[in-house]
Every structure is written in C-alpha cells, then in structure tokens.
PDB file of C-alpha atoms in Angstrom:
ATOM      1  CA  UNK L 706      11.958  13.686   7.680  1.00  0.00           C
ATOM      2  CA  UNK L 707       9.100  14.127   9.914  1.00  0.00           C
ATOM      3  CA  UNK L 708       5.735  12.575   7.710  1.00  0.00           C
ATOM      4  CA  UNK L 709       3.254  13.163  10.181  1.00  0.00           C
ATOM      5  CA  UNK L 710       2.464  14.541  13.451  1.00  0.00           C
ATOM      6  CA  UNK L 711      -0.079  12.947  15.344  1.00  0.00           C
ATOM      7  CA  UNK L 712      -1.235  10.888  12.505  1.00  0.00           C
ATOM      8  CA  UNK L 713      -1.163   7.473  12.110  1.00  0.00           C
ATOM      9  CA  UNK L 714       0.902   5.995   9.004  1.00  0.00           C
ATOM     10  CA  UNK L 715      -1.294   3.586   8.255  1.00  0.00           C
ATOM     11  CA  UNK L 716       0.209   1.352   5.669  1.00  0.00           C
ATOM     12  CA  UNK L 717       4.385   2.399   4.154  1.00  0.00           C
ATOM     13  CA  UNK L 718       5.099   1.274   0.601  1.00  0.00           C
ATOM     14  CA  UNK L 719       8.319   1.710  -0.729  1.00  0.00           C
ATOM     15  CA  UNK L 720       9.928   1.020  -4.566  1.00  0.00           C
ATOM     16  CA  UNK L 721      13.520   1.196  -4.880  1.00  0.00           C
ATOM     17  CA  UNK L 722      13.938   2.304  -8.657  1.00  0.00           C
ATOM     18  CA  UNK L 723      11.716   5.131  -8.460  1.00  0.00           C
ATOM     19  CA  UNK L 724      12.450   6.014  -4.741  1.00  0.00           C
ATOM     20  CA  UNK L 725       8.749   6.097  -3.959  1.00  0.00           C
ATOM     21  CA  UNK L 726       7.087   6.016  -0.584  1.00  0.00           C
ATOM     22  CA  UNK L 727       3.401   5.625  -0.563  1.00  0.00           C
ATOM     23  CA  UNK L 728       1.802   6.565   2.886  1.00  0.00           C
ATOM     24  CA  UNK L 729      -1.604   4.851   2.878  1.00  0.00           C
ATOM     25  CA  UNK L 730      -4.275   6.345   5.725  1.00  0.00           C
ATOM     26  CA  UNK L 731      -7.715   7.211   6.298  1.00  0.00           C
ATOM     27  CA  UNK L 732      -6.326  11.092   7.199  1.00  0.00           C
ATOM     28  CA  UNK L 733      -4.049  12.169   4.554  1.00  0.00           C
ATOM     29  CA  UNK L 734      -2.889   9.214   1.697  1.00  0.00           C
ATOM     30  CA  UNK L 735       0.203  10.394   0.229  1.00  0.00           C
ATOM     31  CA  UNK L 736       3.044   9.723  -2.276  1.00  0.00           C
ATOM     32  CA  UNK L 737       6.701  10.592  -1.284  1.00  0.00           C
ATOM     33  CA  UNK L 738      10.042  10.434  -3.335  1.00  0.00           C
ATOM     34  CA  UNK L 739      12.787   9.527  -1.438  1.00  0.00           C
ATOM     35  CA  UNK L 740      15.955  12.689  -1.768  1.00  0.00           C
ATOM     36  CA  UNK L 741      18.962  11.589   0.044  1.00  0.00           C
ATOM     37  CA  UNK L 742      18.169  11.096   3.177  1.00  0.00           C
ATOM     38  CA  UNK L 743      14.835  13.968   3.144  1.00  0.00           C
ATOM     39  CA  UNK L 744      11.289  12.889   1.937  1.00  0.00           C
ATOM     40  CA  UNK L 745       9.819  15.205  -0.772  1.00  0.00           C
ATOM     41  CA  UNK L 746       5.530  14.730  -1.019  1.00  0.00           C
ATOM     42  CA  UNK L 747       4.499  14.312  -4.893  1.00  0.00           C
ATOM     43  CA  UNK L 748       0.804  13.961  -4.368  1.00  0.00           C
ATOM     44  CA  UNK L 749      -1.595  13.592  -1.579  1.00  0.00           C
ATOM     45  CA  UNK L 750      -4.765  11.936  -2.706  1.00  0.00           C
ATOM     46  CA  UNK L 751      -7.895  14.045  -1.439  1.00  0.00           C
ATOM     47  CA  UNK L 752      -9.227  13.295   1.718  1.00  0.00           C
ATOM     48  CA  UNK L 753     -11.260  10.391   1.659  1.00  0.00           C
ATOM     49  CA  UNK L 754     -14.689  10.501   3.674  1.00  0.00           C
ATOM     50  CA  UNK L 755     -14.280   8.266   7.047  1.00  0.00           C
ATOM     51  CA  UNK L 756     -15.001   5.244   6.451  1.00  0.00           C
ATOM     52  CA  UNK L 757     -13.046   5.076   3.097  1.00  0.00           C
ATOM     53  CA  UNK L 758      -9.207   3.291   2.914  1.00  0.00           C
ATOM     54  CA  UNK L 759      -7.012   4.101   0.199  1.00  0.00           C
ATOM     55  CA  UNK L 760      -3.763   1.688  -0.015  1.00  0.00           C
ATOM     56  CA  UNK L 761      -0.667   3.524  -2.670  1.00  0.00           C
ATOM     57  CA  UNK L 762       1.390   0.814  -3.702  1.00  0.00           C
ATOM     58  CA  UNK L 763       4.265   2.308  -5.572  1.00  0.00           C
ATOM     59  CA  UNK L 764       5.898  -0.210  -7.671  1.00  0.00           C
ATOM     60  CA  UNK L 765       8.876  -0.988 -10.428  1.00  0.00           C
ATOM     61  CA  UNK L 766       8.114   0.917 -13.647  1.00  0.00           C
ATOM     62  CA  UNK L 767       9.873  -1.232 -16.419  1.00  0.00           C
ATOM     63  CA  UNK L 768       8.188  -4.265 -15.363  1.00  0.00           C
ATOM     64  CA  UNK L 769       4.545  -2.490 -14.345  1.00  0.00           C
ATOM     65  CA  UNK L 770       4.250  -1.386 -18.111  1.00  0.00           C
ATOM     66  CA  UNK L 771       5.530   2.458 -17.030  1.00  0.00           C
ATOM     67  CA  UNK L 772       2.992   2.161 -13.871  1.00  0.00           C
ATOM     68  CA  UNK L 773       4.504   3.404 -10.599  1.00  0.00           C
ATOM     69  CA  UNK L 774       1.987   3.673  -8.558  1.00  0.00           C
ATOM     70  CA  UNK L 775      -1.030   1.491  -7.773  1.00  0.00           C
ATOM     71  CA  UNK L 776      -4.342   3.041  -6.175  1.00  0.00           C
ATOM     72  CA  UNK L 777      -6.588   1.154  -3.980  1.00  0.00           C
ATOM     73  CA  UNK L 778      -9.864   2.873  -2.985  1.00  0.00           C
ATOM     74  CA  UNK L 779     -11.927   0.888  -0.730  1.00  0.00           C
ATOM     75  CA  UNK L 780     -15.436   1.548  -0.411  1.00  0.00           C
ATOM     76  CA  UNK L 781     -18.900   1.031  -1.053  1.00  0.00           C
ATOM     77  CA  UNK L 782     -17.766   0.270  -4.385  1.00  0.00           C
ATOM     78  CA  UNK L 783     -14.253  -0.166  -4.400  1.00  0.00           C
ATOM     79  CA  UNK L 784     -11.314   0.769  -7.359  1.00  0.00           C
ATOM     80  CA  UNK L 785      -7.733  -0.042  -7.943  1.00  0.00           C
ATOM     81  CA  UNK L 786      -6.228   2.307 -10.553  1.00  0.00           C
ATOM     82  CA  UNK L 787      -2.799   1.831 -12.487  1.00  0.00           C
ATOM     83  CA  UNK L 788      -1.204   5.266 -12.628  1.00  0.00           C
ATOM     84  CA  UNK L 789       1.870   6.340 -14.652  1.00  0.00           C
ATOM     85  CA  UNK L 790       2.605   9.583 -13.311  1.00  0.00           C
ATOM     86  CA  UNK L 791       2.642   9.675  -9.494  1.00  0.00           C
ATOM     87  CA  UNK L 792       1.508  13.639  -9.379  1.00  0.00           C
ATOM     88  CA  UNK L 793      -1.466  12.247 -10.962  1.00  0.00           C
ATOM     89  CA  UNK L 794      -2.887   9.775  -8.967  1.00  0.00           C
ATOM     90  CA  UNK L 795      -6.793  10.460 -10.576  1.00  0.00           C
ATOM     91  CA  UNK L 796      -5.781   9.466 -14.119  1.00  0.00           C
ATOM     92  CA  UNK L 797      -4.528   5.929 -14.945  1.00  0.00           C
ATOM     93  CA  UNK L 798      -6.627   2.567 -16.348  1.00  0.00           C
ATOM     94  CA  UNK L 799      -8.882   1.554 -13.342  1.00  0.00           C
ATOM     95  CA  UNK L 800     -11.227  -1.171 -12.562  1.00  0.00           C
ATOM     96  CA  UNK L 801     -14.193  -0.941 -10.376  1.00  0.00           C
ATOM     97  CA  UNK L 802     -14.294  -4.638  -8.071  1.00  0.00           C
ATOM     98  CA  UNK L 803     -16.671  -6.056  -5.230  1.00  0.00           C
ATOM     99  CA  UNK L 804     -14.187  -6.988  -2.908  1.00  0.00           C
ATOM    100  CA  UNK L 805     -11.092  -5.646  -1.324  1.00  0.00           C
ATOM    101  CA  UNK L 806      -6.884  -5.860  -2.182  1.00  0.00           C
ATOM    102  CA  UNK L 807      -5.014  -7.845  -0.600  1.00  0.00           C
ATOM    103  CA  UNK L 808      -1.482  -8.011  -2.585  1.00  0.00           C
ATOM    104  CA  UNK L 809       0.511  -5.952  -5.150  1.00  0.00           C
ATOM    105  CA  UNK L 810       3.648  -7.735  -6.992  1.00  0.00           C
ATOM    106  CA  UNK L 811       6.371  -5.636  -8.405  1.00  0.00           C
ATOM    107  CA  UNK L 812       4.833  -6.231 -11.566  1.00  0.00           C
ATOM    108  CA  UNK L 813       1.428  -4.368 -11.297  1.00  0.00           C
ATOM    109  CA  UNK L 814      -0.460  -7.320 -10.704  1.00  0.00           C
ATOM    110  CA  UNK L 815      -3.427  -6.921  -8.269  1.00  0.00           C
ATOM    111  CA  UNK L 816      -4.557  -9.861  -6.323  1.00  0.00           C
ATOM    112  CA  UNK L 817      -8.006  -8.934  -5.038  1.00  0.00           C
ATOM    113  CA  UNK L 818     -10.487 -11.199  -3.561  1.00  0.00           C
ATOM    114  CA  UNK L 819     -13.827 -10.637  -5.377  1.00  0.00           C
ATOM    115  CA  UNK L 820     -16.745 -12.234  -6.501  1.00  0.00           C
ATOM    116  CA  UNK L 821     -17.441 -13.737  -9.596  1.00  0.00           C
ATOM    117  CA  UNK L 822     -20.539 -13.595 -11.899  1.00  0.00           C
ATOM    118  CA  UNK L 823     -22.104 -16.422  -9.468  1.00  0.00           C
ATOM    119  CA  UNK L 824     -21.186 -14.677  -6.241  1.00  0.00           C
ATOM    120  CA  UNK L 825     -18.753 -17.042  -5.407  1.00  0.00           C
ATOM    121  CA  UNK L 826     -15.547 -15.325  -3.694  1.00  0.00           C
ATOM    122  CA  UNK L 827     -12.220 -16.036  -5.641  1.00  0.00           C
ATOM    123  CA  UNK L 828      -8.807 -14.469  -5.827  1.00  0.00           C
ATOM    124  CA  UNK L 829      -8.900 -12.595  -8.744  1.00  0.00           C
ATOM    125  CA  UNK L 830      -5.540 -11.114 -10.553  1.00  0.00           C
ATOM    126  CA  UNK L 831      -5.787  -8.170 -12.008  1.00  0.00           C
ATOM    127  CA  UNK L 832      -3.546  -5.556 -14.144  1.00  0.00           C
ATOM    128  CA  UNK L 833      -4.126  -2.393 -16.003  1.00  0.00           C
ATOM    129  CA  UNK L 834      -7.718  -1.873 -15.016  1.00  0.00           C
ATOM    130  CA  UNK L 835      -8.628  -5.588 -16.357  1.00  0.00           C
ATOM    131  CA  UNK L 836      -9.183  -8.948 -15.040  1.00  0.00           C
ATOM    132  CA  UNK L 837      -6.685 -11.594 -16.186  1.00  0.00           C
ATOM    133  CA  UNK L 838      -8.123 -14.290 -14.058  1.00  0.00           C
ATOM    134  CA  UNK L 839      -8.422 -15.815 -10.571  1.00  0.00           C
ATOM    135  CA  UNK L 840      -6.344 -18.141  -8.627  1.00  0.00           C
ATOM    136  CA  UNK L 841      -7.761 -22.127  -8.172  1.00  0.00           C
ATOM    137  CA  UNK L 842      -8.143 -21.648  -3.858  1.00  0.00           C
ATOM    138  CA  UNK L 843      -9.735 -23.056  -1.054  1.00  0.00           C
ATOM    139  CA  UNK L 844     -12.802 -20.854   0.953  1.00  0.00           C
ATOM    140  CA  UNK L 845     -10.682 -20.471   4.249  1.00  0.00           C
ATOM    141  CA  UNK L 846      -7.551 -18.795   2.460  1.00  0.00           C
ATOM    142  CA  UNK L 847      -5.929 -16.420   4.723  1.00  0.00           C
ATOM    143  CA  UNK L 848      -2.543 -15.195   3.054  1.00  0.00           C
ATOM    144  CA  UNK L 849      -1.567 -13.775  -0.203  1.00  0.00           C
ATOM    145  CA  UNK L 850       2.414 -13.244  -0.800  1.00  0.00           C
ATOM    146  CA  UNK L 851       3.672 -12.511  -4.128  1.00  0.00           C
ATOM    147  CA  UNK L 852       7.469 -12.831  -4.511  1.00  0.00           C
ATOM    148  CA  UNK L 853      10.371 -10.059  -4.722  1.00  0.00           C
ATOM    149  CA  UNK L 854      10.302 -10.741  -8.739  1.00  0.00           C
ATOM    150  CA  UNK L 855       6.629 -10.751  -9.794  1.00  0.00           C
ATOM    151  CA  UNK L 856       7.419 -14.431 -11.061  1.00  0.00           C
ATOM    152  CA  UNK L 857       5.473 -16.396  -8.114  1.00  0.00           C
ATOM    153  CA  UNK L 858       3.305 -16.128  -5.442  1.00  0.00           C
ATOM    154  CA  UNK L 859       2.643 -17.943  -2.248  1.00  0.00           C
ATOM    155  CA  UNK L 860      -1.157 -19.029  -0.645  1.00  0.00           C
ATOM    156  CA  UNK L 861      -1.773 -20.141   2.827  1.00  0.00           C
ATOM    157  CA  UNK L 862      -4.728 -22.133   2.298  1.00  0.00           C
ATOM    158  CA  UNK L 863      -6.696 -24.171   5.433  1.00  0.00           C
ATOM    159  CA  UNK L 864      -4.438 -27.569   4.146  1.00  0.00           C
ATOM    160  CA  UNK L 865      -1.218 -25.897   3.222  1.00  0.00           C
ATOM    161  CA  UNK L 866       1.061 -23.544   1.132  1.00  0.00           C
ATOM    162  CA  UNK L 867       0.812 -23.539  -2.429  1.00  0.00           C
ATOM    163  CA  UNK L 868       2.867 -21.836  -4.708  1.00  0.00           C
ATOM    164  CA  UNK L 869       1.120 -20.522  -7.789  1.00  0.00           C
ATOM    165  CA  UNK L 870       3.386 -18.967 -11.038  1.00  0.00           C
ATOM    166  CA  UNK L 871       2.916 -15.728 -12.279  1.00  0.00           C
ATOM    167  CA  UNK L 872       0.160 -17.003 -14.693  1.00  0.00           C
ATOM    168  CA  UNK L 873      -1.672 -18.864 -12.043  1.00  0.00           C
ATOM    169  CA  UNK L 874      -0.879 -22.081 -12.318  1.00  0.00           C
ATOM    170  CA  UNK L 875       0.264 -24.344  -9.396  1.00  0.00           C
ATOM    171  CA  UNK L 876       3.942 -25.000  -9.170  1.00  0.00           C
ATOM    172  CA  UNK L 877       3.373 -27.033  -6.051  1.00  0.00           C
ATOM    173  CA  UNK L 878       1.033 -27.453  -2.674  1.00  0.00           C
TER     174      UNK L 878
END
C-alpha cells in the first residue's frame, strides 16, 4: 500500500496487537491499521502549521491502561496526549511540558526531557497526562531506549550506560 506520494514519512510506528501504524510528519500525521497485507488510514491528525512536529506512537493496549496511541505535539508549548480510541486522536488525558519526547515504552510511559520547577533539564517519565517522576542523569545524556517489555530502560550518559527499572531506579551503570 502506497502511504504517500511525494511526501516524506517522517517517523513509522508500528504495534503488533492492535496492528497500528502511526505515520508521524510535518505534512499529513496519520494513523493506519494494518489489513492483511493493505494499510487502512483511521485518523489523520489536522495539519499542523510548519514549524509544528507531531510524533503517533501507537502502542500495546492491555499494558498502556486501554491507550493505543500516544500523541506528541511539539511546539511553542508542546503536549503528549494518551488516547484510547485511535479515530480520536483530540480526546485522551494530556499533559502540557517544556521540552520535547524522546521515548515511548510499550507501556505508555513517556520519557520527555523537560525542565523542572528550577529550570534545571531532567528526564522526566510521564503517563496518562501526569508526571510520575524523572530519571537521576547526567547533563550530556544523549540516548533514551526503553526495552521491548516496558520493564527497563537504557541511558547513554557522557561516562556510560546505565540501566534504569521501570520505576526509575538504577539496576546498574
């Protein structure tokens, strides 16, 4: 199935369970369910203005809490949204953050680096349009890599890996 014609992709998600493809651009953000070997569209998030991104990060229902897809809006003042029902993509818990996404796990967690009350950047996690917390790293982090499970996730930080479990705390470095 042809997705687009002269359009860059952008970003492909996809989630096994459900069988949904999220297309992330700047032109056209859209959500896809995998039919056999075809691609049927289930929503196409309005056309953001230019300098907007949107990410869709479809993920597993039954351990998301019933969320399938995730929203990432990226702007002035950016949003990730939780959404249920992937014709829907407006309607879902959402938090607004100063900062940008840079990870989804299978399990609807966010991992977003933002600020914190004092201005200071951290790696926040976040889930269901709340903050659960923030990940102890070092200013010079570079890579975010949660695992196939939602039970880890992996850091590069300037001295080394570390491994951090799914509530935050360092398994090893």
């Amino acid at each position: 199935t042809e997705v687009r014609t002269n359009q860059p992709a952008g970003q492909l998600s996809f989630e096994p369970s459900t069988k949904l493809v999220g297309v992330s651009s700047g032109v056209a953000p859209e959500v896809y369910r995998l039919v056999g070997t075809r691609l049927e569209s289930v929503a196409q998030f309005p056309k953001p203005p230019p300098y907007d991104r949107v990410m869709l990060y479809p993920v597993s229902p039954a351990p998301a809490g019933g969320t399938q897809v995730i929203v990432a809006h990226a702007k002035d003042a950016s949003t990730v949204r939780w959404v249920a029902d992937p014709r829907a993509l407006d309607k879902g818990p959402t938090i607004a953050i100063d900062g940008a996404v840079v990870a989804v796990d299978v399990t609807g967690k966010v991992y977003a680096w933002t600020t914190d009350g004092k201005g200071v950047l951290e790696l926040a996690l976040l889930r269901d349009g709340k903050r659960l917390g923030a990940l102890a790293v070092d200013k010079g982090t570079r890579g975010v890599w949660p695992d196939g499970k939602g039970e880890r996730v992996l850091v590069a930080q300037p001295k080394g890996l570390t491994m951090y479990a799914a509530d935050g705390t360092p398994v090893w470095t």
